[in-house]
C-alpha cells in the first residue's frame, strides 16, 4: 500500500513538472544564427574580434538550446529562464540586426556607429582604463550619495518635527532646493580645495534635496494618534522621534532615496567631465574628444548597468526594511 502511495506521488510529481522550454530553443537558435552570420558573412568594414564575438554567441546559443530541452530539471533557474525567454530571443535578433547594419553592410557608418565587435574590443583591450573609471565613479557616487542622504534625512526629520526649524529653513529650502546641483559648479570648484571634493559636494547636494523633502513630508504626515498613544504610555520626545516618527516615515524616505540616486547619477557625469582625472564622465569626454565612439558606447552601457544595479540593490534593501510593503513598489 505504501509503495503504491510512493509511486502515485512520483507519478503526480512527474505530471505536474513543466515540459521542455521551447522558448529557450528558439532563443538558442536566434543566437546560433547570430554566431553564423557574424562568423561567415564577410565584413564590409575593417573590424576586429569578429571570431571572438561569434564564439560568445555560439556558446550562449548552445547553452540556451540545452537549457530549453533540460528546463524541467533546472528547478528555480528554469522558471526564471522561462520568464526571460522572449527577451533572450529579441536580444539575439537585435545582435543580428546590429551586426548587419554596421560590420556587414556598413549602413550605419563608422565612426559614429560602432559594431558589436567594436564594443567587445573595448572591453577586452581597454578594460584597465575603463575599470579604473568605473571604480572611481562608484567611489565618488557612493561617498557623495551617502553624505547627501544622511544630511537630507537629518534635515527632513528636523523640518518635520520642529516647527521652529521649519519656520527658518523652509523658505531657504524652497529657494535653493529646486536649483540644479550643476548650477553650483563655479562656487563648488572655488570653495573646495580639489576637484574631487567639489564633485563629492555636488553629488551630495543633488541627493540632499529630494531626501530632505520626502523625509520631511513623511514625518509631517504621521498620524497624530500614534503620538498620543505613545505619550499616554510615557514615551519621551526621543522615543517619539526614533520609534514613532521615523519608522512611520520610512516609505517616504525610500522614495526620496530613489529620487536622490537618479539625481546624483546625472550630476556625477557632469562633475567628472569638468574636473576629475578619472571616472566614467571623464572617460566619455576623453572618448568623444578622440572620436572613439565605440569606447563611448561601451562606457554608456557600463553606466546603465551600474545605475540599474544600484537601484536594484536599493529596492532589495527597501523590501527588507519595509517587509510589510514588499511588492507595492516595483523595479
Short mmCIF file of C-alpha atoms in Angstrom, two decimals:
data_model
loop_
_atom_site.label_atom_id
_atom_site.label_comp_id
_atom_site.label_asym_id
_atom_site.label_seq_id
_atom_site.Cartn_x
_atom_site.Cartn_y
_atom_site.Cartn_z
CA UNK A 1 0.00 0.00 0.00
CA UNK A 2 2.79 2.42 0.93
CA UNK A 3 4.64 1.52 -2.25
CA UNK A 4 1.56 2.38 -4.27
CA UNK A 5 1.35 5.73 -2.50
CA UNK A 6 5.00 6.49 -3.28
CA UNK A 7 4.59 5.50 -6.90
CA UNK A 8 1.43 7.60 -7.12
CA UNK A 9 3.26 10.60 -5.64
CA UNK A 10 6.09 10.25 -8.12
CA UNK A 11 3.64 9.97 -11.00
CA UNK A 12 1.83 13.09 -9.80
CA UNK A 13 5.12 14.98 -9.47
CA UNK A 14 6.14 13.96 -12.97
CA UNK A 15 2.77 15.02 -14.36
CA UNK A 16 2.98 18.47 -12.76
CA UNK A 17 6.59 19.04 -13.83
CA UNK A 18 6.71 21.61 -16.68
CA UNK A 19 7.70 20.33 -20.09
CA UNK A 20 10.61 21.43 -22.27
CA UNK A 21 11.15 25.16 -22.67
CA UNK A 22 10.62 25.67 -26.38
CA UNK A 23 11.17 29.42 -25.99
CA UNK A 24 14.72 28.62 -24.91
CA UNK A 25 15.24 26.54 -28.03
CA UNK A 26 14.00 29.45 -30.16
CA UNK A 27 16.29 31.87 -28.28
CA UNK A 28 19.18 29.47 -28.76
CA UNK A 29 18.52 29.28 -32.49
CA UNK A 30 18.48 33.10 -32.67
CA UNK A 31 21.88 33.29 -31.01
CA UNK A 32 23.26 30.46 -33.15
CA UNK A 33 22.08 32.35 -36.24
CA UNK A 34 23.83 35.45 -34.92
CA UNK A 35 27.02 33.40 -34.49
CA UNK A 36 26.78 32.07 -38.04
CA UNK A 37 26.19 35.50 -39.59
CA UNK A 38 28.98 37.07 -37.56
CA UNK A 39 31.50 34.38 -38.45
CA UNK A 40 30.62 33.53 -42.05
CA UNK A 41 29.34 36.75 -43.64
CA UNK A 42 32.15 39.00 -44.94
CA UNK A 43 32.81 42.29 -43.15
CA UNK A 44 32.21 45.43 -45.19
CA UNK A 45 34.38 47.49 -42.85
CA UNK A 46 37.59 46.57 -41.06
CA UNK A 47 36.74 45.31 -37.59
CA UNK A 48 38.48 43.08 -35.13
CA UNK A 49 37.31 40.47 -32.64
CA UNK A 50 34.82 39.01 -35.12
CA UNK A 51 35.62 35.41 -34.27
CA UNK A 52 35.56 36.13 -30.53
CA UNK A 53 32.09 37.64 -30.87
CA UNK A 54 30.91 34.68 -32.92
CA UNK A 55 32.29 32.28 -30.29
CA UNK A 56 30.41 34.09 -27.50
CA UNK A 57 27.16 33.99 -29.47
CA UNK A 58 27.74 30.31 -30.27
CA UNK A 59 28.31 29.39 -26.62
CA UNK A 60 25.28 31.37 -25.48
CA UNK A 61 23.08 29.90 -28.20
CA UNK A 62 24.15 26.36 -27.38
CA UNK A 63 23.61 26.92 -23.66
CA UNK A 64 20.09 28.28 -24.27
CA UNK A 65 19.18 25.37 -26.54
CA UNK A 66 20.37 22.84 -23.96
CA UNK A 67 18.58 24.74 -21.19
CA UNK A 68 15.39 24.73 -23.25
CA UNK A 69 15.45 20.95 -23.56
CA UNK A 70 16.52 20.40 -19.95
CA UNK A 71 14.32 23.07 -18.36
CA UNK A 72 12.12 20.54 -16.48
CA UNK A 73 15.17 19.55 -14.41
CA UNK A 74 16.54 23.07 -13.77
CA UNK A 75 14.10 23.93 -10.99
CA UNK A 76 14.02 27.61 -9.99
CA UNK A 77 16.60 28.54 -12.64
CA UNK A 78 14.38 27.02 -15.30
CA UNK A 79 11.43 29.12 -14.12
CA UNK A 80 13.47 32.32 -14.32
CA UNK A 81 14.73 31.43 -17.77
CA UNK A 82 11.17 30.85 -18.99
CA UNK A 83 10.24 34.37 -17.91
CA UNK A 84 13.29 35.84 -19.68
CA UNK A 85 12.78 33.76 -22.83
CA UNK A 86 11.21 36.41 -25.09
CA UNK A 87 13.88 38.95 -24.16
CA UNK A 88 16.67 36.45 -24.84
CA UNK A 89 15.20 35.85 -28.30
CA UNK A 90 14.85 39.57 -29.02
CA UNK A 91 18.44 40.23 -27.92
CA UNK A 92 19.71 37.55 -30.30
CA UNK A 93 17.75 39.05 -33.18
CA UNK A 94 18.91 42.54 -32.19
CA UNK A 95 22.52 41.36 -32.37
CA UNK A 96 21.87 40.09 -35.90
CA UNK A 97 20.38 43.42 -36.96
CA UNK A 98 23.16 45.41 -35.29
CA UNK A 99 25.82 43.26 -36.95
CA UNK A 100 24.24 43.57 -40.40
CA UNK A 101 23.74 47.33 -40.17
CA UNK A 102 27.31 48.04 -39.06
CA UNK A 103 30.02 45.48 -39.77
CA UNK A 104 28.43 43.52 -42.63
CA UNK A 105 26.60 46.15 -44.72
CA UNK A 106 28.01 49.44 -43.31
CA UNK A 107 24.60 51.11 -43.47
CA UNK A 108 25.43 52.80 -40.18
CA UNK A 109 28.98 54.01 -40.89
CA UNK A 110 31.98 54.47 -38.65
CA UNK A 111 32.97 56.30 -36.55
CA UNK A 112 29.54 57.42 -35.37
CA UNK A 113 28.10 53.90 -35.06
CA UNK A 114 30.13 51.13 -33.51
CA UNK A 115 29.74 47.48 -34.38
CA UNK A 116 29.28 44.77 -31.73
CA UNK A 117 32.89 43.80 -32.32
CA UNK A 118 33.90 47.37 -31.57
CA UNK A 119 32.34 47.24 -28.11
CA UNK A 120 33.82 43.82 -27.43
CA UNK A 121 37.23 45.13 -28.45
CA UNK A 122 36.90 48.00 -25.97
CA UNK A 123 36.04 45.64 -23.13
CA UNK A 124 38.90 43.26 -23.97
CA UNK A 125 41.63 45.81 -24.68
CA UNK A 126 40.77 48.96 -22.75
CA UNK A 127 39.44 47.29 -19.61
CA UNK A 128 42.18 48.71 -17.29
CA UNK A 129 41.23 52.32 -18.05
CA UNK A 130 37.51 51.58 -18.16
CA UNK A 131 37.69 49.52 -14.97
CA UNK A 132 39.53 52.29 -13.13
CA UNK A 133 36.91 54.77 -14.32
CA UNK A 134 34.11 52.55 -13.02
CA UNK A 135 35.78 52.24 -9.60
CA UNK A 136 36.42 55.99 -9.38
CA UNK A 137 32.83 56.76 -10.34
CA UNK A 138 31.47 54.24 -7.84
CA UNK A 139 33.55 55.76 -5.06
CA UNK A 140 32.53 59.31 -5.94
CA UNK A 141 28.87 58.36 -6.33
CA UNK A 142 28.63 56.35 -3.12
CA UNK A 143 30.55 58.85 -0.98
CA UNK A 144 28.50 61.80 -2.22
CA UNK A 145 25.26 59.84 -2.09
CA UNK A 146 25.79 58.63 1.47
CA UNK A 147 26.71 62.12 2.68
CA UNK A 148 23.78 63.74 0.90
CA UNK A 149 21.31 61.07 2.04
CA UNK A 150 22.45 61.32 5.67
CA UNK A 151 22.26 65.12 5.65
CA UNK A 152 18.89 65.05 3.90
CA UNK A 153 17.49 62.51 6.35
CA UNK A 154 18.55 64.56 9.38
CA UNK A 155 17.28 67.79 7.81
CA UNK A 156 13.97 66.21 6.83
CA UNK A 157 13.35 64.80 10.32
CA UNK A 158 14.20 68.16 11.88
CA UNK A 159 11.91 70.04 9.50
CA UNK A 160 9.03 67.65 10.04
CA UNK A 161 9.36 67.52 13.81
CA UNK A 162 10.29 71.07 14.83
CA UNK A 163 8.08 74.00 13.89
CA UNK A 164 10.86 76.46 14.73
CA UNK A 165 13.34 74.78 12.40
CA UNK A 166 10.67 74.52 9.73
CA UNK A 167 9.92 78.24 10.04
CA UNK A 168 13.52 79.26 9.35
CA UNK A 169 14.68 76.53 6.99
CA UNK A 170 11.57 76.04 4.85
CA UNK A 171 11.88 79.34 2.90
CA UNK A 172 15.58 78.68 2.25
CA UNK A 173 14.78 75.15 1.09
CA UNK A 174 12.12 76.39 -1.30
CA UNK A 175 14.51 78.97 -2.72
CA UNK A 176 17.70 76.94 -3.01
CA UNK A 177 16.49 73.35 -3.30
CA UNK A 178 14.93 73.40 -6.80
CA UNK A 179 18.11 74.78 -8.35
CA UNK A 180 20.01 72.06 -10.25
CA UNK A 181 23.17 70.98 -8.47
CA UNK A 182 25.21 71.72 -11.59
CA UNK A 183 24.35 75.42 -11.17
CA UNK A 184 26.67 75.41 -8.14
CA UNK A 185 29.68 74.31 -10.17
CA UNK A 186 31.59 77.64 -10.05
CA UNK A 187 31.04 78.03 -6.30
CA UNK A 188 31.91 74.40 -5.60
CA UNK A 189 35.19 74.50 -7.51
CA UNK A 190 36.09 77.79 -5.80
CA UNK A 191 35.15 76.73 -2.27
CA UNK A 192 36.67 73.26 -2.21
CA UNK A 193 40.41 72.55 -2.39
CA UNK A 194 40.23 69.86 -5.06
CA UNK A 195 38.02 68.87 -7.95
CA UNK A 196 37.31 65.54 -6.25
CA UNK A 197 35.90 67.14 -3.10
CA UNK A 198 33.92 69.62 -5.18
CA UNK A 199 32.43 66.76 -7.20
CA UNK A 200 31.53 64.91 -4.00
CA UNK A 201 29.76 68.03 -2.74
CA UNK A 202 27.74 68.36 -5.95
CA UNK A 203 26.65 64.70 -5.83
CA UNK A 204 25.71 65.11 -2.16
CA UNK A 205 23.77 68.29 -2.94
CA UNK A 206 21.81 66.54 -5.70
CA UNK A 207 20.89 63.77 -3.25
CA UNK A 208 20.15 66.05 -0.31
CA UNK A 209 17.15 67.93 -1.70
CA UNK A 210 14.80 65.03 -2.64
CA UNK A 211 15.71 63.09 0.51
CA UNK A 212 15.06 66.17 2.66
CA UNK A 213 11.69 66.96 1.08
CA UNK A 214 10.37 63.40 1.13
CA UNK A 215 11.60 62.73 4.68
CA UNK A 216 10.03 65.97 5.85
CA UNK A 217 6.78 65.04 4.14
CA UNK A 218 6.81 61.59 5.75
CA UNK A 219 7.47 62.87 9.28
CA UNK A 220 4.93 65.69 8.98
CA UNK A 221 2.28 63.28 7.68
CA UNK A 222 2.47 60.80 10.58
CA UNK A 223 -0.91 60.24 12.19
CA UNK A 224 -1.08 62.28 15.42
CA UNK A 225 -2.92 59.45 17.14
CA UNK A 226 0.34 57.48 17.16
CA UNK A 227 1.99 60.21 19.22
CA UNK A 228 -0.96 60.48 21.60
CA UNK A 229 -0.95 56.73 22.27
CA UNK A 230 2.80 56.72 22.84
CA UNK A 231 2.59 59.69 25.21
CA UNK A 232 -0.08 58.00 27.29
CA UNK A 233 2.37 55.12 27.76
CA UNK A 234 5.06 57.53 28.99
CA UNK A 235 7.12 57.92 25.81
CA UNK A 236 9.80 60.60 25.78
CA UNK A 237 10.49 63.04 22.96
CA UNK A 238 13.41 61.00 21.69
CA UNK A 239 11.24 57.85 21.69
CA UNK A 240 8.57 59.65 19.67
CA UNK A 241 11.13 60.68 17.07
CA UNK A 242 13.13 57.44 16.87
CA UNK A 243 10.38 54.87 17.40
CA UNK A 244 7.27 56.55 16.00
CA UNK A 245 8.03 59.35 13.54
CA UNK A 246 10.98 57.82 11.67
CA UNK A 247 9.54 54.29 11.22
CA UNK A 248 6.23 55.73 10.01
CA UNK A 249 8.05 58.00 7.54
CA UNK A 250 10.32 55.29 6.07
CA UNK A 251 8.17 54.66 2.94
CA UNK A 252 8.54 58.33 2.01
CA UNK A 253 12.23 58.27 2.93
CA UNK A 254 12.90 55.47 0.45
CA UNK A 255 11.09 57.37 -2.29
CA UNK A 256 13.46 60.26 -1.62
CA UNK A 257 16.44 57.89 -1.72
CA UNK A 258 15.37 56.58 -5.13
CA UNK A 259 14.94 60.10 -6.49
CA UNK A 260 18.25 61.19 -4.96
CA UNK A 261 20.09 58.29 -6.60
CA UNK A 262 18.86 59.29 -10.05
CA UNK A 263 19.74 62.94 -9.48
CA UNK A 264 23.17 62.13 -8.09
CA UNK A 265 24.00 59.90 -11.05
CA UNK A 266 23.25 62.65 -13.56
CA UNK A 267 25.31 65.16 -11.60
CA UNK A 268 28.14 62.64 -11.29
CA UNK A 269 28.64 62.54 -15.05
CA UNK A 270 28.73 66.34 -15.37
CA UNK A 271 31.07 66.76 -12.40
CA UNK A 272 33.51 64.19 -13.77
CA UNK A 273 33.54 65.86 -17.15
CA UNK A 274 34.68 69.13 -15.62
CA UNK A 275 37.34 68.33 -13.11
CA UNK A 276 38.45 64.85 -12.13
CA UNK A 277 41.23 62.78 -13.68
CA UNK A 278 39.29 59.51 -13.97
CA UNK A 279 35.70 58.31 -13.95
CA UNK A 280 33.00 57.40 -16.42
CA UNK A 281 32.18 61.03 -17.13
CA UNK A 282 35.85 61.72 -17.79
CA UNK A 283 36.04 58.58 -19.94
CA UNK A 284 33.08 59.75 -22.03
CA UNK A 285 34.68 63.14 -22.60
CA UNK A 286 38.01 61.53 -23.48
CA UNK A 287 36.36 59.13 -25.95
CA UNK A 288 34.35 61.91 -27.56
CA UNK A 289 37.45 64.07 -27.92
CA UNK A 290 39.24 61.31 -29.84
CA UNK A 291 36.11 60.34 -31.81
CA UNK A 292 36.34 56.90 -30.21
CA UNK A 293 32.61 56.35 -30.29
CA UNK A 294 32.97 52.62 -29.62
CA UNK A 295 34.57 53.49 -26.28
CA UNK A 296 31.81 55.98 -25.62
CA UNK A 297 29.03 53.46 -26.27
CA UNK A 298 30.84 50.87 -24.15
CA UNK A 299 31.03 53.33 -21.25
CA UNK A 300 27.36 54.25 -21.64
CA UNK A 301 26.41 50.57 -21.42
CA UNK A 302 28.50 50.17 -18.27
CA UNK A 303 26.89 53.27 -16.76
CA UNK A 304 23.41 51.95 -17.47
CA UNK A 305 24.21 48.58 -15.89
CA UNK A 306 25.82 50.26 -12.87
CA UNK A 307 22.89 52.58 -12.24
CA UNK A 308 20.36 49.79 -12.71
CA UNK A 309 22.27 47.54 -10.31
CA UNK A 310 22.42 50.24 -7.63
CA UNK A 311 18.69 50.89 -7.91
CA UNK A 312 18.05 47.14 -7.67
CA UNK A 313 20.15 46.92 -4.50
CA UNK A 314 18.27 49.87 -3.04
CA UNK A 315 14.96 48.16 -3.81
CA UNK A 316 16.17 44.97 -2.12
CA UNK A 317 17.11 47.00 0.94
CA UNK A 318 13.70 48.64 0.91
CA UNK A 319 11.92 45.29 0.70
CA UNK A 320 13.96 44.02 3.64
CA UNK A 321 13.36 47.08 5.83
CA UNK A 322 9.72 47.51 4.79
CA UNK A 323 8.77 43.85 4.55
CA UNK A 324 5.11 44.74 5.15
CA UNK A 325 5.16 46.84 1.95
CA UNK A 326 7.11 44.36 -0.17
CA UNK A 327 5.88 44.35 -3.76
CA UNK A 328 3.93 47.61 -3.57
CA UNK A 329 6.70 49.46 -5.45
CA UNK A 330 8.37 47.53 -8.26
CA UNK A 331 11.54 47.95 -10.28
#
